[in-house]
């Protein structure tokens, strides 16, 4: 399979064919996680660094498991327990880690564009695990994988993304990824969270949630990204929840077989109710499960695994 990229910095760099290659490769890795011995020798001898400068539960564990299931060695690096707290720069951190002969650096950073900066000087493959408000490409790929798994297609589907789209790297990557695969994306939320300029990425905008949800195939809820807000963008959480929280009544406006997604972490009672999160419409934990196979596919495609070893 052709995947001519050295790094995965954003969905913006991927063609429709690249995205399909990742999804098809992930299909072949899904089964590995259900084996008694959840391991294939595909990346034996490779060294991967999980460099997380911001907190994470899903992405970090998922990349760690993906690396281990491919038989790579992985170093987990977190800001709080590193020399970054003593003032070491990002460039010095990367150069020191690379001197130990790393093959890939997975980076999450609060500054948009940091993976691009690292890729400009480092020798290892760079994978963006979320940079500021810019992109979270592996989240979008696992979301596309999950939609395709549940709906058998993406072409022509109506996907509604609800909430703090302006501060969400997940929303940006998903708009790019899903429209490239032929889905129609509608953003819903208050104007401060869904500004007109997001239309330039290829999405429609609807400020009335009930209207937005009509005939939706997929509803993707987002949390409010308090940590990225310059100023308060809405009067109160209570008012926000009244207008934009996903309740069973609101979900009934979507198609009967519509699925509910959320990248996590969820703020239950704000963007959706606990009842909705655990309802039979919810595929939220399936997204997390699929994330491992999708990240295995990314590591395999970038680090040059051999196809015959997947079945080993
Ligand atoms: N979806 C996601 O990025 O979750 P984490 O912040 O837990 O990695």
Short mmCIF file of C-alpha atoms and ligand atoms in Angstrom, two decimals:
data_model
loop_
_atom_site.label_atom_id
_atom_site.label_comp_id
_atom_site.label_asym_id
_atom_site.label_seq_id
_atom_site.Cartn_x
_atom_site.Cartn_y
_atom_site.Cartn_z
CA UNK A 1 0.00 0.00 0.00
CA UNK A 2 1.31 3.44 -0.94
CA UNK A 3 1.62 5.97 1.88
CA UNK A 4 4.34 8.40 0.87
CA UNK A 5 4.67 10.43 4.06
CA UNK A 6 7.56 10.78 6.50
CA UNK A 7 5.43 12.38 9.23
CA UNK A 8 1.78 12.62 10.22
CA UNK A 9 1.37 16.30 11.04
CA UNK A 10 -2.25 16.84 10.06
CA UNK A 11 -5.14 15.63 7.93
CA UNK A 12 -4.51 18.72 5.78
CA UNK A 13 -1.50 16.88 4.25
CA UNK A 14 -3.44 13.68 3.43
CA UNK A 15 -5.34 12.85 0.25
CA UNK A 16 -8.55 10.80 0.22
CA UNK A 17 -6.43 7.82 -0.93
CA UNK A 18 -3.99 8.27 1.99
CA UNK A 19 -6.89 8.27 4.45
CA UNK A 20 -8.39 5.14 2.88
CA UNK A 21 -4.99 3.44 3.07
CA UNK A 22 -4.86 4.13 6.83
CA UNK A 23 -8.42 2.84 7.34
CA UNK A 24 -7.80 -0.31 5.32
CA UNK A 25 -4.51 -0.97 7.13
CA UNK A 26 -6.28 -0.49 10.48
CA UNK A 27 -8.84 -3.13 9.41
CA UNK A 28 -6.03 -5.67 9.29
CA UNK A 29 -4.77 -4.68 12.76
CA UNK A 30 -8.17 -4.79 14.49
CA UNK A 31 -8.00 -8.54 14.92
CA UNK A 32 -4.57 -8.44 16.65
CA UNK A 33 -6.14 -6.86 19.77
CA UNK A 34 -8.57 -9.76 20.13
CA UNK A 35 -5.83 -12.44 20.08
CA UNK A 36 -4.70 -14.13 23.28
CA UNK A 37 -1.17 -12.89 22.56
CA UNK A 38 -1.82 -9.34 21.37
CA UNK A 39 1.45 -8.85 19.53
CA UNK A 40 2.94 -8.94 16.03
CA UNK A 41 6.66 -8.55 15.27
CA UNK A 42 6.12 -5.75 12.76
CA UNK A 43 8.20 -2.99 14.42
CA UNK A 44 10.64 -5.11 16.42
CA UNK A 45 13.80 -3.10 17.17
CA UNK A 46 12.16 0.32 16.62
CA UNK A 47 12.16 2.92 19.41
CA UNK A 48 9.22 5.29 19.81
CA UNK A 49 8.89 8.28 22.15
CA UNK A 50 5.46 9.24 23.52
CA UNK A 51 6.13 12.92 24.30
CA UNK A 52 3.11 14.43 26.03
CA UNK A 53 3.35 18.08 27.10
CA UNK A 54 -0.40 18.19 27.83
CA UNK A 55 -2.54 15.69 29.79
CA UNK A 56 -4.04 12.69 28.01
CA UNK A 57 -5.74 9.42 28.91
CA UNK A 58 -6.87 7.93 25.59
CA UNK A 59 -4.30 9.08 23.02
CA UNK A 60 -1.27 8.40 25.17
CA UNK A 61 -2.36 4.91 26.32
CA UNK A 62 -3.55 4.07 22.83
CA UNK A 63 -0.18 4.96 21.24
CA UNK A 64 1.63 3.05 23.98
CA UNK A 65 -0.49 -0.07 23.41
CA UNK A 66 -0.24 0.30 19.62
CA UNK A 67 3.57 0.45 19.85
CA UNK A 68 3.76 -2.53 22.21
CA UNK A 69 1.38 -4.60 20.06
CA UNK A 70 3.71 -3.94 17.11
CA UNK A 71 6.69 -5.09 19.28
CA UNK A 72 8.37 -1.65 19.31
CA UNK A 73 10.06 -0.22 22.41
CA UNK A 74 8.37 2.89 23.76
CA UNK A 75 9.51 5.64 26.14
CA UNK A 76 6.74 7.57 27.90
CA UNK A 77 7.73 11.18 28.48
CA UNK A 78 5.57 13.63 30.44
CA UNK A 79 6.30 17.30 31.00
CA UNK A 80 5.79 17.19 34.78
CA UNK A 81 8.49 14.57 35.41
CA UNK A 82 11.02 15.87 32.88
CA UNK A 83 13.73 18.53 32.74
CA UNK A 84 11.24 20.79 30.92
CA UNK A 85 10.16 21.97 34.40
CA UNK A 86 13.80 23.07 34.94
CA UNK A 87 13.63 25.22 31.81
CA UNK A 88 14.89 22.86 29.07
CA UNK A 89 13.62 23.93 25.63
CA UNK A 90 11.53 21.77 23.30
CA UNK A 91 14.38 21.64 20.76
CA UNK A 92 16.94 20.54 23.38
CA UNK A 93 14.49 17.95 24.71
CA UNK A 94 13.99 16.46 21.24
CA UNK A 95 17.71 16.54 20.36
CA UNK A 96 18.61 14.75 23.60
CA UNK A 97 15.96 12.07 23.07
CA UNK A 98 17.00 11.63 19.42
CA UNK A 99 20.62 11.10 20.44
CA UNK A 100 19.39 7.82 21.99
CA UNK A 101 18.49 6.65 18.43
CA UNK A 102 14.74 7.06 18.38
CA UNK A 103 12.72 6.18 15.28
CA UNK A 104 9.49 8.09 15.95
CA UNK A 105 8.34 10.92 18.18
CA UNK A 106 4.67 11.20 19.03
CA UNK A 107 4.00 14.70 20.31
CA UNK A 108 1.13 16.42 22.08
CA UNK A 109 1.73 20.10 22.77
CA UNK A 110 -0.35 23.13 23.72
CA UNK A 111 1.22 25.22 20.94
CA UNK A 112 -0.33 24.88 17.48
CA UNK A 113 2.37 24.01 14.94
CA UNK A 114 4.82 22.36 17.36
CA UNK A 115 4.87 19.03 15.46
CA UNK A 116 5.73 21.00 12.27
CA UNK A 117 8.53 22.80 14.11
CA UNK A 118 9.98 19.51 15.38
CA UNK A 119 9.71 17.92 11.94
CA UNK A 120 11.78 20.80 10.54
CA UNK A 121 14.92 19.65 12.38
CA UNK A 122 14.52 16.09 13.65
CA UNK A 123 15.46 12.85 11.97
CA UNK A 124 12.70 10.69 13.51
CA UNK A 125 9.17 10.34 12.13
CA UNK A 126 6.93 12.89 13.85
CA UNK A 127 3.31 12.11 14.71
CA UNK A 128 0.93 14.84 15.86
CA UNK A 129 -1.07 13.65 18.91
CA UNK A 130 -2.84 17.03 19.21
CA UNK A 131 -1.34 20.51 18.81
CA UNK A 132 -3.13 23.43 20.43
CA UNK A 133 -6.31 24.31 18.57
CA UNK A 134 -4.87 23.15 15.23
CA UNK A 135 -5.25 19.40 14.54
CA UNK A 136 -5.61 15.96 16.15
CA UNK A 137 -5.22 13.77 13.06
CA UNK A 138 -5.25 10.33 14.68
CA UNK A 139 -8.52 11.17 16.47
CA UNK A 140 -10.14 12.08 13.14
CA UNK A 141 -8.83 8.88 11.53
CA UNK A 142 -10.20 6.70 14.33
CA UNK A 143 -13.51 8.58 14.14
CA UNK A 144 -13.72 7.98 10.37
CA UNK A 145 -12.81 4.32 10.96
CA UNK A 146 -15.60 3.97 13.55
CA UNK A 147 -18.21 5.67 11.35
CA UNK A 148 -17.26 3.42 8.42
CA UNK A 149 -17.41 0.35 10.67
CA UNK A 150 -20.89 1.26 11.95
CA UNK A 151 -22.42 2.77 8.79
CA UNK A 152 -20.48 0.83 6.12
CA UNK A 153 -19.78 4.08 4.24
CA UNK A 154 -18.98 7.77 4.68
CA UNK A 155 -20.08 9.12 1.30
CA UNK A 156 -23.28 11.16 1.64
CA UNK A 157 -23.62 10.85 5.44
CA UNK A 158 -24.67 13.89 7.48
CA UNK A 159 -22.31 14.37 10.43
CA UNK A 160 -23.21 17.03 13.01
CA UNK A 161 -20.40 18.28 15.27
CA UNK A 162 -21.76 20.12 18.30
CA UNK A 163 -20.01 22.46 20.73
CA UNK A 164 -16.75 24.34 21.06
CA UNK A 165 -15.57 23.88 17.47
CA UNK A 166 -13.34 26.96 17.39
CA UNK A 167 -11.04 25.69 20.15
CA UNK A 168 -11.26 22.03 19.12
CA UNK A 169 -8.45 20.40 17.16
CA UNK A 170 -10.69 17.31 16.91
CA UNK A 171 -13.35 19.33 15.06
CA UNK A 172 -10.80 20.79 12.59
CA UNK A 173 -9.26 17.40 11.76
CA UNK A 174 -12.69 15.78 11.49
CA UNK A 175 -14.05 18.43 9.11
CA UNK A 176 -11.04 17.89 6.81
CA UNK A 177 -11.08 14.09 7.08
CA UNK A 178 -14.83 13.49 6.77
CA UNK A 179 -15.43 15.92 3.90
CA UNK A 180 -12.50 14.37 2.04
CA UNK A 181 -14.31 11.03 2.36
CA UNK A 182 -17.56 12.48 0.99
CA UNK A 183 -19.52 13.17 4.20
CA UNK A 184 -21.39 16.46 4.78
CA UNK A 185 -20.38 18.14 8.03
CA UNK A 186 -22.61 20.59 9.91
CA UNK A 187 -21.26 22.49 12.92
CA UNK A 188 -23.69 23.50 15.67
CA UNK A 189 -23.19 25.64 18.75
CA UNK A 190 -23.33 29.26 19.88
CA UNK A 191 -21.73 31.75 17.43
CA UNK A 192 -18.70 32.25 19.71
CA UNK A 193 -17.93 28.51 19.39
CA UNK A 194 -18.88 28.18 15.72
CA UNK A 195 -17.63 31.31 13.93
CA UNK A 196 -18.38 31.83 10.23
CA UNK A 197 -14.71 31.38 9.26
CA UNK A 198 -14.96 27.62 9.98
CA UNK A 199 -17.03 27.37 6.78
CA UNK A 200 -13.78 27.79 4.86
CA UNK A 201 -12.78 24.26 6.00
CA UNK A 202 -15.81 22.86 4.13
CA UNK A 203 -18.48 22.66 6.85
CA UNK A 204 -22.01 24.13 7.08
CA UNK A 205 -23.06 26.05 10.20
CA UNK A 206 -26.39 25.90 12.06
CA UNK A 207 -26.85 27.75 15.36
CA UNK A 208 -30.08 25.97 16.27
CA UNK A 209 -29.21 22.50 17.58
CA UNK A 210 -32.67 21.01 16.98
CA UNK A 211 -32.52 22.05 13.32
CA UNK A 212 -28.93 20.85 12.93
CA UNK A 213 -29.81 17.39 14.24
CA UNK A 214 -32.60 16.79 11.73
CA UNK A 215 -31.79 13.72 9.60
CA UNK A 216 -28.25 13.40 11.03
CA UNK A 217 -26.51 10.03 10.60
CA UNK A 218 -23.76 10.84 13.12
CA UNK A 219 -23.80 13.22 16.10
CA UNK A 220 -20.40 14.13 17.50
CA UNK A 221 -20.44 16.05 20.79
CA UNK A 222 -17.45 18.11 22.00
CA UNK A 223 -16.51 19.37 25.44
CA UNK A 224 -15.93 23.05 26.11
CA UNK A 225 -12.14 23.58 25.99
CA UNK A 226 -11.90 25.81 29.08
CA UNK A 227 -8.07 25.54 29.06
CA UNK A 228 -7.86 27.25 25.64
CA UNK A 229 -10.34 30.06 26.21
CA UNK A 230 -9.01 33.62 26.21
CA UNK A 231 -12.20 34.95 27.79
CA UNK A 232 -15.58 33.58 28.81
CA UNK A 233 -17.49 32.91 25.57
CA UNK A 234 -20.90 32.15 27.08
CA UNK A 235 -22.97 33.48 29.99
CA UNK A 236 -23.14 30.27 32.08
CA UNK A 237 -22.68 26.52 31.85
CA UNK A 238 -26.32 26.08 32.85
CA UNK A 239 -27.51 28.20 29.94
CA UNK A 240 -25.11 26.43 27.54
CA UNK A 241 -26.40 23.02 28.68
CA UNK A 242 -30.02 24.12 28.23
CA UNK A 243 -29.37 25.08 24.62
CA UNK A 244 -26.73 22.57 23.50
CA UNK A 245 -26.69 19.51 25.78
CA UNK A 246 -27.61 16.32 23.92
CA UNK A 247 -30.66 14.76 25.58
CA UNK A 248 -32.59 11.66 24.39
CA UNK A 249 -35.36 13.99 23.12
CA UNK A 250 -32.89 15.97 21.01
CA UNK A 251 -31.19 12.80 19.73
CA UNK A 252 -34.61 11.67 18.45
CA UNK A 253 -34.42 14.45 15.84
CA UNK A 254 -31.54 12.60 14.21
CA UNK A 255 -32.13 9.49 12.08
CA UNK A 256 -33.41 6.42 13.93
CA UNK A 257 -30.11 4.59 13.50
CA UNK A 258 -27.88 7.64 14.08
CA UNK A 259 -24.80 7.06 16.21
CA UNK A 260 -23.45 9.24 19.02
CA UNK A 261 -19.72 9.97 19.21
CA UNK A 262 -17.47 11.93 21.58
CA UNK A 263 -13.65 12.08 21.50
CA UNK A 264 -13.48 12.29 25.32
CA UNK A 265 -13.03 13.40 28.00
CA UNK A 266 -16.78 13.92 28.53
CA UNK A 267 -18.16 16.55 30.89
CA UNK A 268 -21.38 14.70 31.67
CA UNK A 269 -24.32 16.99 32.36
CA UNK A 270 -22.88 19.72 30.14
CA UNK A 271 -22.52 18.58 26.51
CA UNK A 272 -24.50 15.38 26.99
CA UNK A 273 -26.34 13.49 29.70
CA UNK A 274 -24.97 10.33 31.37
CA UNK A 275 -28.01 8.53 29.97
CA UNK A 276 -27.01 9.45 26.40
CA UNK A 277 -23.34 8.56 26.93
CA UNK A 278 -24.25 4.99 27.91
CA UNK A 279 -27.23 4.62 25.53
CA UNK A 280 -27.32 2.06 22.73
CA UNK A 281 -26.73 4.91 20.25
CA UNK A 282 -23.33 5.63 21.81
CA UNK A 283 -20.17 4.32 20.12
CA UNK A 284 -17.88 6.31 22.42
CA UNK A 285 -15.99 3.33 23.85
CA UNK A 286 -15.81 1.74 20.39
CA UNK A 287 -13.94 4.88 19.25
CA UNK A 288 -11.40 4.29 22.02
CA UNK A 289 -11.07 0.59 21.13
CA UNK A 290 -10.60 1.37 17.43
CA UNK A 291 -7.98 4.00 18.27
CA UNK A 292 -5.42 1.28 18.99
CA UNK A 293 -5.81 -0.37 15.56
CA UNK A 294 -5.74 2.99 13.77
CA UNK A 295 -2.56 4.05 15.62
CA UNK A 296 -0.98 0.67 14.86
CA UNK A 297 -1.74 1.37 11.19
CA UNK A 298 -0.14 4.83 11.34
CA UNK A 299 3.02 3.53 13.04
CA UNK A 300 3.22 0.63 10.60
CA UNK A 301 2.81 2.85 7.52
CA UNK A 302 5.29 5.50 8.68
CA UNK A 303 7.95 3.22 10.14
CA UNK A 304 7.92 0.74 7.28
CA UNK A 305 6.57 -2.48 8.73
CA UNK A 306 6.43 -5.53 6.49
CA UNK A 307 2.98 -6.76 5.43
CA UNK A 308 3.76 -10.45 5.88
CA UNK A 309 4.51 -9.85 9.60
CA UNK A 310 0.96 -8.69 10.40
CA UNK A 311 -0.27 -12.27 10.34
CA UNK A 312 2.80 -13.62 12.19
N1 LIG B 1 -9.53 12.22 22.59
C1 LIG B 1 -8.44 12.57 23.26
O1 LIG B 1 -7.52 13.19 22.70
O2 LIG B 1 -8.43 12.19 24.57
P1 LIG B 1 -7.17 12.37 25.54
O3 LIG B 1 -7.02 13.85 25.81
O4 LIG B 1 -7.50 11.59 26.78
O5 LIG B 1 -5.97 11.83 24.82
#
